[in-house]
Amino acid sequence: MTDLSNNSPTKNRPRLRTLETSDGERHASWLELFFDLVFVLAVANIAKILAEHSDLAGTVKFFALFIPVWWTWIGFTFYADRFETDEPAYRILVFAGMFAVAVLAMGLEAGFTPQGDFPFVLCYVAVRLILIALYARSAYHVPLARSLSMRFIIGFSIAVAVWLISLLIPPPYRYVFWAIAVIIELGTPFFNVRNLNILPIDFSHIPERFGLFTIIVLGEVIVATANGITETVWNFSALTAAFLGFAMAAAIWWINFDFVEDSAIRADSLLPRFIYLYGHFFIVANIVVIGIGVEHAIMEAGKGESHLHFPTLALLGGGIALYLLTITAIKLASGNCNLMFVRLAAIAVSLSLLFIGQFIPPLASLFVFLFILGFGVWIEGHFEADSEISKDHLKPCEHADEMQILDPPDELVCEECVANSSYKWVHLRLCTSCGHVGCCDSSKYKHATKHFQESEHPIISSLESEENWAWCYADERFVPLMQAINRNNKKGLE
């Protein structure tokens, strides 16, 4: 067994960071911020597809290619939330993932073409294989997360196989296989429900990561506004349209960061969490759609058009409507029904401009779109109820008062295993009611669990030097370790 000193060789290997409640509120690491930079390129290239092809086919291609890019970011983000370390192996794998995403981004525009399908699929498969390799490391080093990691490995591996098989199928049937692969990937978390419910995410880290990705996408709105100005004549109409477009971006930022609640991601039930997670795809995708709509509106206003073209109205009106509808769904998942009918009315007005906008000047349409978003900022700020939301990802259970043991025995061994002349346990667990030390469920005999079954003492804690968590057998969930276990200066069995 491993000595439980601070010089343990396991110190910087993958571990479940979300069980560590003593670190306080967690923020994005420098590596995560660096990782996000490659998605600036990916989002820009996807937006270029929509900017150049704003018809129905271009819009479908935009959303179809945005899904794997967004899901790639989600996959690495949630892995890092649970298992991020400073070890060289982890960093090298993340750097490899960044390079693969960058190459993938360069080939997005050629997706759904005979010459572009092969590079796109191969680059995306490379991205998924790197994430699979990361989960393989966590499955090996973190027994607590082995079941969760293996289910992700199996789900993503099946999807990779389907992606590769699709290259053997001629278009357009190839794209049916793409759709199947995407459905498998998006559905993998649903086959991991129990593990996702048991193993927590960090309730301060994840919303921040979503916010940072939203900032990346909002940056594309600013770029689209700038492109709209540079690609048309600088006149009063173009500059006014640019101002209205920028104000729309500011209103979206205001709504998103002040009024899109994070309480859904902190819910005890997984359904609100899934709505929050998958709903953010529609939030960020439609922010890009709105940005491209602004770009086109600036050019059309600068050319002196009598009204905005229908594709531009569809991008703006449809994008704003879907954005507000997604926010409403997330709020409902959080149990917040306030202002629902007001948002539905705003959605209806936004959609009505697809037709009314063909009879009014471009600046008038843009002003109405800005009014919809600006009114949303005002009414949300004045009538939305404030709520205090806990950011603790582990919550005490009703058995917390029974946690009394502060110090394990001097000799850290599983007593039952020693009595049976067995020294092959994996990890040791401490009963916080009586001080019994038993082997974990990854060990052959599982004496910690057997002790609970015999004594009904509900809570155990880990005796590993790099772990600081407690598990309640009665409630079947991790809980905060209310008292610090003194692991230093104890005799470990080598």
Coordinates of N, CA and C in Angstrom, one line a residue, residues 10-26 81-85 200-202 204 391-394 464-470 478-481:
T10 N 1.3 9.6 -5.9 CA 0.0 9.8 -6.6 C -0.4 11.3 -6.5
K11 N 0.5 12.1 -6.0 CA 0.0 13.5 -5.6 C -0.6 14.2 -6.8
N12 N 0.0 14.1 -8.0 CA -0.5 15.0 -9.1 C -1.2 14.2 -10.2
R13 N -1.7 13.0 -9.9 CA -2.4 12.2 -10.9 C -3.8 12.6 -10.9
P14 N -4.6 12.2 -11.9 CA -6.0 12.5 -12.0 C -6.7 12.2 -10.7
R15 N -7.6 13.0 -10.2 CA -8.4 12.8 -9.0 C -9.7 13.5 -9.1
L16 N -10.6 13.2 -8.3 CA -11.9 13.9 -8.4 C -11.8 15.2 -7.6
R17 N -11.6 16.3 -8.4 CA -11.4 17.6 -7.8 C -12.7 18.1 -7.1
T18 N -13.9 17.6 -7.7 CA -15.2 18.1 -7.2 C -15.6 17.5 -5.8
L19 N -14.7 16.6 -5.3 CA -15.0 16.2 -3.9 C -14.1 16.9 -2.9
E20 N -13.3 17.9 -3.4 CA -12.5 18.7 -2.5 C -13.2 20.0 -2.2
T21 N -13.7 20.0 -1.0 CA -14.6 21.2 -0.6 C -13.8 22.2 0.1
S22 N -12.5 22.0 0.3 CA -11.7 23.0 1.1 C -11.0 24.0 0.3
D23 N -11.2 24.0 -1.1 CA -10.5 24.9 -1.9 C -11.2 26.2 -2.2
G24 N -12.5 26.3 -1.7 CA -13.2 27.5 -1.9 C -13.8 27.6 -3.4
E25 N -14.2 28.7 -3.8 CA -14.8 28.9 -5.1 C -13.7 28.7 -6.2
R26 N -14.0 27.9 -7.1 CA -13.0 27.6 -8.2 C -13.2 28.4 -9.4
D81 N -13.4 19.8 -15.3 CA -14.1 20.2 -14.1 C -13.9 19.1 -13.0
R82 N -13.9 17.8 -13.4 CA -13.7 16.8 -12.4 C -12.2 16.3 -12.3
F83 N -11.4 16.4 -13.3 CA -10.2 15.7 -13.3 C -8.9 16.5 -13.6
E84 N -9.1 17.8 -13.8 CA -7.9 18.6 -14.2 C -6.8 18.6 -13.2
T85 N -5.6 18.4 -13.7 CA -4.4 18.5 -12.8 C -3.3 19.3 -13.5
P200 N -20.3 14.7 -8.3 CA -20.8 16.1 -8.5 C -19.9 16.8 -9.5
I201 N -20.5 17.9 -10.0 CA -19.7 18.9 -10.8 C -19.5 20.1 -9.9
D202 N -18.6 21.0 -10.3 CA -18.3 22.2 -9.4 C -19.3 23.3 -9.8
S204 N -19.5 26.4 -9.1 CA -19.0 27.7 -9.4 C -18.2 27.7 -10.7
K391 N -23.3 27.8 -3.9 CA -22.4 27.3 -4.9 C -21.6 26.1 -4.4
D392 N -22.0 25.6 -3.3 CA -21.4 24.4 -2.8 C -21.9 23.2 -3.5
H393 N -21.0 22.4 -4.2 CA -21.4 21.3 -4.9 C -21.6 20.0 -4.1
L394 N -21.2 20.1 -2.8 CA -21.5 19.0 -1.9 C -22.3 19.6 -0.7
E464 N -6.9 8.3 1.8 CA -5.9 8.6 0.8 C -5.4 10.0 1.0
S465 N -4.1 10.2 0.9 CA -3.5 11.5 1.2 C -4.0 12.7 0.4
E466 N -4.4 12.4 -0.9 CA -4.8 13.4 -1.8 C -6.3 13.5 -1.9
E467 N -7.0 12.8 -1.0 CA -8.5 12.9 -1.1 C -9.1 13.4 0.3
N468 N -10.1 14.2 0.1 CA -10.7 14.8 1.3 C -12.2 14.8 1.1
W469 N -12.8 13.6 1.2 CA -14.2 13.5 1.0 C -14.9 12.5 1.9
A470 N -16.2 12.5 2.0 CA -16.9 11.6 2.8 C -18.1 11.0 1.9
F478 N -22.0 11.6 -2.1 CA -20.9 12.2 -1.4 C -21.4 13.4 -0.6
V479 N -20.7 13.6 0.6 CA -21.1 14.8 1.4 C -19.8 15.5 1.9
P480 N -19.9 16.7 2.3 CA -18.7 17.4 2.8 C -18.2 16.7 4.0
L481 N -16.9 16.6 4.1 CA -16.2 16.1 5.3 C -16.2 17.2 6.3

